[in-house]
Coordinates of C-alpha atoms in Angstrom, one line a residue:
M58 CA 0.1 -4.0 21.1
I59 CA -1.2 -2.4 17.9
E60 CA 0.5 0.9 18.6
E61 CA 3.9 -0.9 18.2
L62 CA 3.1 -1.4 14.5
L63 CA 2.2 2.2 13.7
P64 CA 4.1 5.5 13.2
H65 CA 4.1 8.2 15.9
E66 CA 1.5 10.2 14.0
V67 CA -1.1 7.5 14.7
V68 CA -3.2 7.4 17.9
A69 CA -4.2 3.9 18.8
V70 CA -6.6 2.7 21.5
E71 CA -7.1 -1.0 22.3
V72 CA -9.1 -3.1 24.8
H73 CA -8.2 -6.6 25.8
G74 CA -10.7 -9.0 27.3
D75 CA -14.0 -7.6 28.6
D76 CA -12.7 -4.3 29.9
G77 CA -15.3 -1.6 29.3
G78 CA -17.6 -3.9 27.3
E79 CA -20.7 -3.0 29.3
Y80 CA -19.9 0.7 29.3
A81 CA -19.6 1.6 25.6
P82 CA -22.7 3.6 24.8
L83 CA -23.8 4.2 21.2
Y84 CA -25.3 7.2 19.5
P85 CA -28.9 6.5 18.4
E86 CA -27.8 6.4 14.8
E87 CA -25.2 3.7 15.6
A88 CA -27.6 1.7 17.8
A89 CA -30.0 1.5 14.8
V90 CA -27.3 -0.1 12.7
V91 CA -26.9 -3.1 15.0
A92 CA -30.5 -3.2 16.5
R93 CA -31.1 -6.6 15.1
A94 CA -27.6 -8.0 15.5
V95 CA -26.7 -10.7 18.0
P96 CA -25.3 -9.4 21.4
K97 CA -21.7 -10.3 20.5
R98 CA -21.9 -8.3 17.3
R99 CA -23.5 -5.3 19.2
R100 CA -20.8 -5.4 21.9
E101 CA -17.9 -5.5 19.4
F102 CA -19.5 -2.7 17.3
A103 CA -19.9 -0.5 20.4
L104 CA -16.5 -1.3 21.9
A105 CA -14.6 -0.6 18.7
R106 CA -16.4 2.8 18.5
A107 CA -15.6 3.5 22.1
C108 CA -11.9 3.0 21.2
A109 CA -12.2 5.2 18.2
R110 CA -13.8 8.0 20.2
R111 CA -11.0 7.8 22.8
A112 CA -8.5 8.2 19.9
M113 CA -10.5 11.1 18.5
D114 CA -10.4 12.8 21.9
K115 CA -6.6 12.4 22.0
L116 CA -6.5 14.1 18.6
G117 CA -8.7 16.9 19.8
V118 CA -11.7 15.9 17.8
P119 CA -15.1 16.0 19.5
P120 CA -16.9 12.7 19.9
Q121 CA -19.5 11.9 17.2
P122 CA -21.2 9.0 15.6
L123 CA -19.2 6.6 13.4
L124 CA -21.5 5.0 10.9
P125 CA -20.6 2.4 8.4
G126 CA -20.5 3.6 4.8
E127 CA -20.0 1.8 1.6
R128 CA -19.0 -1.9 2.0
G129 CA -19.2 -1.3 5.8
A130 CA -16.1 0.9 6.0
P131 CA -16.4 3.5 8.8
V132 CA -17.1 7.1 7.8
W133 CA -14.5 9.2 9.6
P134 CA -14.9 12.8 10.5
P135 CA -13.4 15.2 7.9
G136 CA -9.7 15.5 8.3
L137 CA -9.2 12.1 9.8
V138 CA -8.2 8.7 8.5
G139 CA -8.5 5.5 10.6
S140 CA -9.2 1.8 10.9
M141 CA -10.9 -0.5 13.5
T142 CA -10.6 -4.2 14.2
H143 CA -12.1 -6.6 16.6
C144 CA -12.0 -10.3 17.3
D145 CA -12.7 -12.5 20.4
G146 CA -11.3 -10.7 23.4
Y147 CA -9.8 -7.7 21.6
C148 CA -10.9 -4.4 20.0
A149 CA -8.8 -1.6 18.7
A150 CA -9.0 1.6 16.7
A151 CA -6.2 3.7 15.1
L152 CA -6.6 7.2 13.8
A153 CA -4.4 9.9 12.3
R154 CA -4.9 13.3 10.7
A155 CA -5.3 13.1 6.9
A156 CA -2.4 15.6 6.6
D157 CA -0.1 13.0 8.2
L158 CA -1.3 9.8 6.5
A159 CA -3.3 9.1 3.4
S160 CA -4.8 5.9 4.7
L161 CA -4.2 3.1 7.2
G162 CA -5.5 -0.4 8.0
I163 CA -5.3 -2.5 11.1
D164 CA -6.4 -6.1 11.7
A165 CA -6.1 -8.5 14.6
E166 CA -6.9 -12.2 14.5
P167 CA -6.7 -15.1 17.0
H168 CA -3.3 -16.7 16.6
Q169 CA -4.6 -20.0 15.4
P170 CA -4.5 -21.9 12.1
L171 CA -7.0 -20.8 9.5
P172 CA -10.0 -23.1 9.0
E173 CA -9.5 -25.8 6.4
G174 CA -9.7 -24.5 2.8
V175 CA -9.4 -20.8 3.7
L176 CA -5.7 -20.4 2.8
E177 CA -6.3 -21.9 -0.6
A178 CA -9.0 -19.3 -1.2
V179 CA -7.0 -16.3 -0.2
A180 CA -3.4 -17.0 -1.0
L181 CA -1.4 -16.8 -4.2
P182 CA 1.0 -19.6 -5.2
T183 CA 3.9 -17.3 -4.5
E184 CA 2.5 -16.5 -1.0
T185 CA 1.9 -20.2 -0.2
Q186 CA 5.5 -21.0 -1.2
R187 CA 6.8 -18.3 1.1
L188 CA 4.6 -19.5 4.0
R189 CA 6.0 -23.0 3.7
R190 CA 9.5 -21.6 4.0
L191 CA 8.6 -19.4 7.0
A192 CA 6.9 -22.4 8.7
G193 CA 10.1 -24.4 8.4
E194 CA 12.2 -21.6 9.8
R195 CA 9.8 -20.3 12.4
P196 CA 7.3 -23.0 13.4
G197 CA 5.9 -21.0 16.3
V198 CA 3.9 -18.7 14.1
H199 CA 0.7 -19.5 12.3
W200 CA 1.7 -17.9 9.1
D201 CA -1.5 -18.7 7.3
R202 CA -3.5 -16.6 9.9
L203 CA -0.9 -13.8 9.7
L204 CA -1.2 -13.7 5.9
F205 CA -5.0 -13.5 6.2
S206 CA -4.7 -10.6 8.7
A207 CA -2.3 -8.8 6.4
K208 CA -4.8 -9.2 3.5
E209 CA -7.4 -7.6 5.7
S210 CA -5.2 -4.7 6.6
V211 CA -4.2 -4.1 3.0
Y212 CA -7.9 -4.0 2.0
K213 CA -8.7 -1.5 4.8
A214 CA -6.0 0.8 3.6
W215 CA -6.9 0.4 0.0
F216 CA -10.6 1.0 0.0
P217 CA -10.7 4.6 1.3
L218 CA -8.2 5.6 -1.4
T219 CA -10.1 3.9 -4.3
G220 CA -13.7 3.1 -3.3
R221 CA -13.2 -0.2 -5.0
W222 CA -13.1 -3.8 -4.0
L223 CA -9.6 -5.5 -3.8
D224 CA -9.7 -9.2 -4.1
F225 CA -7.5 -11.4 -1.9
T226 CA -5.5 -12.4 -5.0
E227 CA -4.9 -8.9 -6.2
A228 CA -2.1 -8.2 -3.7
D229 CA 1.0 -10.3 -3.3
I230 CA 2.1 -10.0 0.3
E231 CA 5.7 -10.8 1.4
V232 CA 6.3 -11.2 5.2
S233 CA 9.7 -10.5 6.6
V234 CA 11.0 -11.4 10.0
G235 CA 13.2 -9.3 12.2
P236 CA 16.6 -10.9 12.9
D237 CA 16.3 -10.3 16.6
A238 CA 12.5 -10.4 17.0
P239 CA 11.0 -13.7 15.7
L240 CA 7.5 -12.6 16.5
H241 CA 7.7 -9.2 14.8
G242 CA 8.5 -8.1 11.3
G243 CA 7.5 -6.2 8.1
L244 CA 5.0 -6.5 5.3
R245 CA 5.2 -5.6 1.7
A246 CA 2.1 -5.9 -0.5
E247 CA 2.7 -5.7 -4.2
L248 CA -0.5 -4.5 -5.9
L249 CA -1.3 -6.6 -8.9
V250 CA -3.9 -4.1 -10.2
P251 CA -3.4 -0.4 -10.8
G252 CA -2.9 1.2 -7.4
P253 CA -4.4 4.4 -6.0
L254 CA -3.1 7.9 -6.8
V255 CA -1.6 9.4 -3.7
G256 CA 0.3 12.7 -3.8
G257 CA 0.2 12.7 -7.5
R258 CA 1.9 9.3 -7.8
R259 CA 0.3 5.9 -8.5
L260 CA 1.3 3.4 -5.8
G261 CA 2.5 0.0 -6.7
H262 CA 2.8 -1.4 -3.2
F263 CA 1.8 -0.9 0.4
E264 CA 4.1 -1.5 3.4
G265 CA 3.4 -2.3 7.0
R266 CA 4.3 -4.3 10.1
W267 CA 3.1 -7.4 12.0
T268 CA 3.4 -8.9 15.5
V269 CA 2.3 -12.0 17.3
Q270 CA 1.6 -11.6 21.1
R271 CA -1.1 -12.2 23.7
G272 CA -2.6 -14.9 21.6
L273 CA -3.2 -12.6 18.7
A274 CA -1.7 -12.0 15.2
A275 CA -1.9 -8.3 14.4
T276 CA -1.0 -6.4 11.3
A277 CA -1.0 -2.7 10.2
I278 CA -0.6 -1.0 6.9
T279 CA 0.1 2.8 6.6
V280 CA 0.1 4.9 3.4
S281 CA 2.0 8.2 3.5
P282 CA 0.5 11.2 1.7
L283 CA 3.7 11.5 -0.4
S284 CA 4.5 7.8 -0.9

């Protein structure tokens, strides 16, 4: 599923359901990070890293610990960029060589309405207006949840490039729908604060894609080295 949203330079590995959940060993350094976490958190932490190590193997990179760094963002081996996501019944990791992509972010959420009050906390008035229009045109998609997922993907692509927090209200995301694919489309995130310098240019926006399938809303943002 997630690989459909990503360019060919990206290697993605995903797990649906409980496949492999009991067979995702951690390095001692990783196990120490989640030693006091609840079992569900430990399992998701381990399974996401198992996906990442499988992706590393496909890129010819030896398996190694993947520890959280600043603000919990994973610290990738030199020369790689990547992103991980997990929610109930789903884990995924996506990796690419830094020569091919400057950054990327993926996110998956259960395709259900957001809890009450969350949309108001994360959405700009312009985004809320667009969501109302989309809901009228395509009522089969929980657009509020999709927007939330897109905000998460934008942040995951932003942070490795800047090392700074990006508030939900500092990117204005427009969701587009494919004419022949009502459950797939594009994303454009207009950055409302100075964007990162990439390839000698300051970016004003990020772009990506989204899909709804298998009970999930998934989004991906990719940043080219020469955007």
